[in-house]
């Protein structure tokens, strides 16, 4: 059984090393205490006047390790030059394209920037973003793929950690399902072992159990 346990641990270790996470734009909501990973997609959120929303491009496995925007959610500072208007609301936006480490091959992330969107009172966060950061690019599954044209290609691809510490997109990548990324609908948290890893563990366990049973029959 120790051999079986060792095999299980090896499979789990391999899965963790090979699947570093997904490269995507995560969605955040700001407050006086900092940033909180959004529980709904930006097309579902209807922020109030005075809200701060953040978008951060990075590689992360799930909401627990997602990189936060590198600018504090300071509405007063971001919207200082945008006076209030009747029938409209102001939404402060922090758009953080991340670092070169998280950028796709051949691309350089633009500079972090902030903007004050002044939109109709019933506008969503997605509409506020579109008013200040075009062009936006969406995938066929309604994922937000690019803000202001960055990145130029790709959408929520899975990224593996190579032996040299670099990151490469996997061939069978699938988009993340976190609500912070999706532009519509409630998303499931992307944390935990992948289905492939769990299937591998199950196969190892079955083989181990069969081997133990066969050995016992021989001794009997």
C-alpha positions as YAML, in Angstrom:
chain: A
units: angstrom
residues:
- id: 1
  name: UNK
  ca: [0.00, 0.00, 0.00]
- id: 2
  name: UNK
  ca: [2.95, 2.30, 0.56]
- id: 3
  name: UNK
  ca: [3.80, 1.87, -3.11]
- id: 4
  name: UNK
  ca: [0.24, 2.83, -4.04]
- id: 5
  name: UNK
  ca: [0.34, 5.90, -1.79]
- id: 6
  name: UNK
  ca: [3.66, 6.93, -3.30]
- id: 7
  name: UNK
  ca: [2.24, 6.60, -6.79]
- id: 8
  name: UNK
  ca: [-0.77, 8.72, -5.85]
- id: 9
  name: UNK
  ca: [1.45, 11.45, -4.44]
- id: 10
  name: UNK
  ca: [3.59, 11.33, -7.57]
- id: 11
  name: UNK
  ca: [0.54, 11.82, -9.78]
- id: 12
  name: UNK
  ca: [-0.66, 14.73, -7.67]
- id: 13
  name: UNK
  ca: [2.78, 16.31, -7.69]
- id: 14
  name: UNK
  ca: [3.02, 16.00, -11.45]
- id: 15
  name: UNK
  ca: [-0.38, 17.60, -11.97]
- id: 16
  name: UNK
  ca: [0.52, 20.55, -9.74]
- id: 17
  name: UNK
  ca: [3.85, 21.15, -11.50]
- id: 18
  name: UNK
  ca: [2.42, 20.91, -15.00]
- id: 19
  name: UNK
  ca: [-0.68, 23.10, -14.56]
- id: 20
  name: UNK
  ca: [0.44, 26.52, -13.35]
- id: 21
  name: UNK
  ca: [-2.89, 28.18, -14.07]
- id: 22
  name: UNK
  ca: [-4.66, 30.30, -16.66]
- id: 23
  name: UNK
  ca: [-3.69, 33.54, -18.36]
- id: 24
  name: UNK
  ca: [-6.65, 35.89, -18.19]
- id: 25
  name: UNK
  ca: [-8.17, 39.23, -17.17]
- id: 26
  name: UNK
  ca: [-9.55, 38.87, -13.64]
- id: 27
  name: UNK
  ca: [-12.27, 41.20, -12.35]
- id: 28
  name: UNK
  ca: [-12.15, 42.95, -8.97]
- id: 29
  name: UNK
  ca: [-14.30, 45.22, -6.83]
- id: 30
  name: UNK
  ca: [-12.62, 47.88, -4.72]
- id: 31
  name: UNK
  ca: [-13.44, 49.31, -1.31]
- id: 32
  name: UNK
  ca: [-11.72, 51.15, 1.51]
- id: 33
  name: UNK
  ca: [-10.21, 47.85, 2.65]
- id: 34
  name: UNK
  ca: [-8.69, 47.00, -0.72]
- id: 35
  name: UNK
  ca: [-9.60, 44.65, -3.57]
- id: 36
  name: UNK
  ca: [-12.03, 41.72, -3.48]
- id: 37
  name: UNK
  ca: [-12.31, 39.15, -6.28]
- id: 38
  name: UNK
  ca: [-15.68, 39.70, -7.96]
- id: 39
  name: UNK
  ca: [-18.34, 37.04, -7.42]
- id: 40
  name: UNK
  ca: [-20.15, 37.90, -10.68]
- id: 41
  name: UNK
  ca: [-19.03, 38.76, -14.17]
- id: 42
  name: UNK
  ca: [-18.73, 42.43, -15.19]
- id: 43
  name: UNK
  ca: [-21.84, 42.29, -17.39]
- id: 44
  name: UNK
  ca: [-23.94, 41.33, -14.36]
- id: 45
  name: UNK
  ca: [-22.56, 43.86, -11.89]
- id: 46
  name: UNK
  ca: [-24.35, 47.22, -11.79]
- id: 47
  name: UNK
  ca: [-21.94, 49.39, -9.78]
- id: 48
  name: UNK
  ca: [-23.19, 52.42, -7.85]
- id: 49
  name: UNK
  ca: [-21.88, 55.92, -8.36]
- id: 50
  name: UNK
  ca: [-18.60, 56.13, -6.49]
- id: 51
  name: UNK
  ca: [-17.64, 52.49, -7.09]
- id: 52
  name: UNK
  ca: [-14.17, 51.30, -8.06]
- id: 53
  name: UNK
  ca: [-13.67, 48.30, -10.37]
- id: 54
  name: UNK
  ca: [-10.39, 46.64, -11.24]
- id: 55
  name: UNK
  ca: [-9.16, 44.44, -14.09]
- id: 56
  name: UNK
  ca: [-5.83, 42.59, -13.82]
- id: 57
  name: UNK
  ca: [-4.14, 40.46, -16.49]
- id: 58
  name: UNK
  ca: [-2.03, 37.67, -15.01]
- id: 59
  name: UNK
  ca: [-1.51, 33.93, -14.74]
- id: 60
  name: UNK
  ca: [-3.30, 32.32, -11.80]
- id: 61
  name: UNK
  ca: [-4.88, 28.99, -10.93]
- id: 62
  name: UNK
  ca: [-8.02, 30.34, -9.26]
- id: 63
  name: UNK
  ca: [-9.43, 33.21, -7.23]
- id: 64
  name: UNK
  ca: [-7.34, 32.27, -4.21]
- id: 65
  name: UNK
  ca: [-4.02, 33.07, -5.86]
- id: 66
  name: UNK
  ca: [-5.16, 35.64, -8.43]
- id: 67
  name: UNK
  ca: [-2.97, 38.74, -8.72]
- id: 68
  name: UNK
  ca: [-4.74, 41.93, -7.61]
- id: 69
  name: UNK
  ca: [-4.56, 45.26, -9.45]
- id: 70
  name: UNK
  ca: [-1.37, 47.09, -8.44]
- id: 71
  name: UNK
  ca: [-3.10, 50.39, -7.69]
- id: 72
  name: UNK
  ca: [-5.26, 51.16, -4.68]
- id: 73
  name: UNK
  ca: [-9.03, 51.58, -5.29]
- id: 74
  name: UNK
  ca: [-9.11, 55.34, -4.72]
- id: 75
  name: UNK
  ca: [-12.29, 56.76, -6.25]
- id: 76
  name: UNK
  ca: [-11.65, 60.34, -5.10]
- id: 77
  name: UNK
  ca: [-8.29, 60.42, -6.86]
- id: 78
  name: UNK
  ca: [-9.30, 58.61, -10.06]
- id: 79
  name: UNK
  ca: [-12.49, 60.64, -10.60]
- id: 80
  name: UNK
  ca: [-11.23, 63.93, -9.19]
- id: 81
  name: UNK
  ca: [-11.61, 65.71, -12.54]
- id: 82
  name: UNK
  ca: [-15.00, 64.22, -13.42]
- id: 83
  name: UNK
  ca: [-17.89, 66.16, -11.86]
- id: 84
  name: UNK
  ca: [-21.16, 64.40, -11.03]
- id: 85
  name: UNK
  ca: [-24.03, 64.66, -13.54]
- id: 86
  name: UNK
  ca: [-27.76, 64.06, -13.06]
- id: 87
  name: UNK
  ca: [-28.92, 60.76, -14.50]
- id: 88
  name: UNK
  ca: [-25.38, 59.40, -14.79]
- id: 89
  name: UNK
  ca: [-22.92, 57.71, -12.48]
- id: 90
  name: UNK
  ca: [-19.14, 57.68, -12.17]
- id: 91
  name: UNK
  ca: [-17.22, 54.41, -11.92]
- id: 92
  name: UNK
  ca: [-13.49, 54.50, -11.26]
- id: 93
  name: UNK
  ca: [-11.54, 51.84, -13.17]
- id: 94
  name: UNK
  ca: [-8.07, 50.44, -12.60]
- id: 95
  name: UNK
  ca: [-6.82, 48.60, -15.68]
- id: 96
  name: UNK
  ca: [-3.65, 46.64, -14.92]
- id: 97
  name: UNK
  ca: [-2.18, 44.66, -17.87]
- id: 98
  name: UNK
  ca: [0.25, 42.93, -15.52]
- id: 99
  name: UNK
  ca: [3.95, 42.16, -15.92]
- id: 100
  name: UNK
  ca: [6.16, 40.81, -18.67]
- id: 101
  name: UNK
  ca: [6.28, 37.46, -16.84]
- id: 102
  name: UNK
  ca: [2.58, 36.94, -17.44]
- id: 103
  name: UNK
  ca: [2.51, 38.31, -20.99]
- id: 104
  name: UNK
  ca: [2.00, 35.96, -23.95]
- id: 105
  name: UNK
  ca: [5.10, 35.25, -26.04]
- id: 106
  name: UNK
  ca: [6.07, 38.19, -28.22]
- id: 107
  name: UNK
  ca: [3.83, 40.70, -26.43]
- id: 108
  name: UNK
  ca: [4.68, 43.55, -24.07]
- id: 109
  name: UNK
  ca: [2.06, 44.65, -21.56]
- id: 110
  name: UNK
  ca: [1.04, 48.32, -21.80]
- id: 111
  name: UNK
  ca: [1.30, 50.56, -18.77]
- id: 112
  name: UNK
  ca: [-1.19, 50.34, -15.92]
- id: 113
  name: UNK
  ca: [-3.78, 53.08, -16.17]
- id: 114
  name: UNK
  ca: [-6.85, 54.41, -14.42]
- id: 115
  name: UNK
  ca: [-9.98, 55.99, -15.87]
- id: 116
  name: UNK
  ca: [-13.21, 57.50, -14.65]
- id: 117
  name: UNK
  ca: [-16.16, 56.20, -16.65]
- id: 118
  name: UNK
  ca: [-19.29, 58.33, -16.62]
- id: 119
  name: UNK
  ca: [-22.17, 56.17, -17.78]
- id: 120
  name: UNK
  ca: [-25.97, 55.84, -17.46]
- id: 121
  name: UNK
  ca: [-27.21, 54.90, -14.00]
- id: 122
  name: UNK
  ca: [-28.18, 51.37, -15.08]
- id: 123
  name: UNK
  ca: [-24.88, 50.61, -16.86]
- id: 124
  name: UNK
  ca: [-22.94, 47.47, -16.03]
- id: 125
  name: UNK
  ca: [-19.25, 47.25, -15.21]
- id: 126
  name: UNK
  ca: [-18.66, 45.85, -18.69]
- id: 127
  name: UNK
  ca: [-20.34, 48.89, -20.24]
- id: 128
  name: UNK
  ca: [-18.31, 51.23, -18.04]
- id: 129
  name: UNK
  ca: [-15.12, 49.50, -19.17]
- id: 130
  name: UNK
  ca: [-16.15, 49.68, -22.84]
- id: 131
  name: UNK
  ca: [-16.69, 53.43, -22.54]
- id: 132
  name: UNK
  ca: [-13.03, 54.08, -21.69]
- id: 133
  name: UNK
  ca: [-10.96, 51.11, -22.86]
- id: 134
  name: UNK
  ca: [-11.87, 50.12, -26.40]
- id: 135
  name: UNK
  ca: [-11.23, 47.95, -28.27]
- id: 136
  name: UNK
  ca: [-12.44, 45.05, -26.14]
- id: 137
  name: UNK
  ca: [-12.29, 41.50, -27.42]
- id: 138
  name: UNK
  ca: [-14.56, 38.69, -26.26]
- id: 139
  name: UNK
  ca: [-14.40, 34.95, -26.87]
- id: 140
  name: UNK
  ca: [-17.20, 32.77, -28.22]
- id: 141
  name: UNK
  ca: [-17.92, 31.65, -24.64]
- id: 142
  name: UNK
  ca: [-18.41, 35.28, -23.48]
- id: 143
  name: UNK
  ca: [-15.04, 35.58, -21.79]
- id: 144
  name: UNK
  ca: [-13.31, 38.96, -21.74]
- id: 145
  name: UNK
  ca: [-10.18, 38.24, -23.78]
- id: 146
  name: UNK
  ca: [-8.57, 41.66, -24.34]
- id: 147
  name: UNK
  ca: [-8.80, 45.22, -23.04]
- id: 148
  name: UNK
  ca: [-7.59, 48.06, -25.29]
- id: 149
  name: UNK
  ca: [-6.35, 45.39, -27.69]
- id: 150
  name: UNK
  ca: [-4.17, 43.58, -25.13]
- id: 151
  name: UNK
  ca: [-3.33, 40.82, -25.53]
- id: 152
  name: UNK
  ca: [-3.51, 40.60, -29.28]
- id: 153
  name: UNK
  ca: [-4.48, 36.93, -29.27]
- id: 154
  name: UNK
  ca: [-5.44, 34.13, -26.93]
- id: 155
  name: UNK
  ca: [-8.25, 33.89, -24.41]
- id: 156
  name: UNK
  ca: [-8.00, 32.25, -21.00]
- id: 157
  name: UNK
  ca: [-5.45, 29.68, -22.16]
- id: 158
  name: UNK
  ca: [-4.00, 27.23, -19.67]
- id: 159
  name: UNK
  ca: [-0.34, 27.86, -18.93]
- id: 160
  name: UNK
  ca: [2.17, 25.23, -17.81]
- id: 161
  name: UNK
  ca: [5.36, 25.79, -15.84]
- id: 162
  name: UNK
  ca: [8.35, 24.47, -17.76]
- id: 163
  name: UNK
  ca: [11.54, 23.07, -16.23]
- id: 164
  name: UNK
  ca: [13.34, 26.38, -16.62]
- id: 165
  name: UNK
  ca: [10.75, 28.30, -14.64]
- id: 166
  name: UNK
  ca: [9.13, 29.87, -17.70]
- id: 167
  name: UNK
  ca: [5.48, 29.64, -18.72]
- id: 168
  name: UNK
  ca: [4.13, 28.14, -21.91]
- id: 169
  name: UNK
  ca: [0.55, 27.77, -23.12]
- id: 170
  name: UNK
  ca: [-0.62, 24.15, -23.34]
- id: 171
  name: UNK
  ca: [-1.99, 22.72, -26.56]
- id: 172
  name: UNK
  ca: [-5.28, 21.52, -25.02]
- id: 173
  name: UNK
  ca: [-5.99, 24.67, -23.07]
- id: 174
  name: UNK
  ca: [-9.46, 25.46, -21.81]
- id: 175
  name: UNK
  ca: [-10.75, 28.80, -20.58]
- id: 176
  name: UNK
  ca: [-11.13, 29.49, -16.86]
- id: 177
  name: UNK
  ca: [-14.65, 29.49, -15.46]
- id: 178
  name: UNK
  ca: [-14.19, 31.98, -12.64]
- id: 179
  name: UNK
  ca: [-16.94, 34.54, -12.29]
- id: 180
  name: UNK
  ca: [-14.28, 37.21, -12.20]
- id: 181
  name: UNK
  ca: [-13.50, 36.48, -15.82]
- id: 182
  name: UNK
  ca: [-16.81, 35.58, -17.36]
- id: 183
  name: UNK
  ca: [-18.90, 38.44, -18.71]
- id: 184
  name: UNK
  ca: [-22.15, 36.72, -17.95]
- id: 185
  name: UNK
  ca: [-23.56, 34.06, -15.61]
- id: 186
  name: UNK
  ca: [-22.36, 32.72, -12.33]
- id: 187
  name: UNK
  ca: [-19.00, 30.99, -12.63]
- id: 188
  name: UNK
  ca: [-17.55, 28.14, -10.63]
- id: 189
  name: UNK
  ca: [-14.32, 28.50, -8.75]
- id: 190
  name: UNK
  ca: [-11.45, 27.04, -10.76]
- id: 191
  name: UNK
  ca: [-9.55, 25.79, -7.70]
- id: 192
  name: UNK
  ca: [-8.60, 22.21, -6.84]
- id: 193
  name: UNK
  ca: [-7.03, 19.37, -8.82]
- id: 194
  name: UNK
  ca: [-7.97, 19.10, -12.46]
- id: 195
  name: UNK
  ca: [-10.24, 16.34, -13.74]
- id: 196
  name: UNK
  ca: [-7.24, 14.74, -15.47]
- id: 197
  name: UNK
  ca: [-5.29, 14.59, -12.23]
- id: 198
  name: UNK
  ca: [-8.22, 13.07, -10.34]
- id: 199
  name: UNK
  ca: [-8.75, 10.50, -13.09]
- id: 200
  name: UNK
  ca: [-5.08, 9.57, -12.90]
- id: 201
  name: UNK
  ca: [-5.27, 9.18, -9.13]
- id: 202
  name: UNK
  ca: [-8.33, 6.93, -9.50]
- id: 203
  name: UNK
  ca: [-6.54, 4.74, -12.04]
- id: 204
  name: UNK
  ca: [-3.49, 4.38, -9.77]
- id: 205
  name: UNK
  ca: [-5.69, 3.47, -6.79]
- id: 206
  name: UNK
  ca: [-7.56, 0.82, -8.78]
- id: 207
  name: UNK
  ca: [-4.35, -0.75, -10.02]
- id: 208
  name: UNK
  ca: [-2.92, -0.76, -6.48]
- id: 209
  name: UNK
  ca: [-6.00, -2.35, -4.97]
- id: 210
  name: UNK
  ca: [-6.01, -5.04, -7.66]
- id: 211
  name: UNK
  ca: [-2.34, -5.82, -7.02]
- id: 212
  name: UNK
  ca: [-2.89, -6.16, -3.27]
- id: 213
  name: UNK
  ca: [-5.92, -8.43, -3.77]
- id: 214
  name: UNK
  ca: [-3.98, -10.65, -6.17]
- id: 215
  name: UNK
  ca: [-1.07, -10.98, -3.72]
- id: 216
  name: UNK
  ca: [-3.43, -12.01, -0.91]
- id: 217
  name: UNK
  ca: [-5.05, -14.69, -3.08]
- id: 218
  name: UNK
  ca: [-1.64, -16.14, -3.89]
- id: 219
  name: UNK
  ca: [-0.69, -16.30, -0.20]
- id: 220
  name: UNK
  ca: [-4.01, -17.99, 0.61]
...
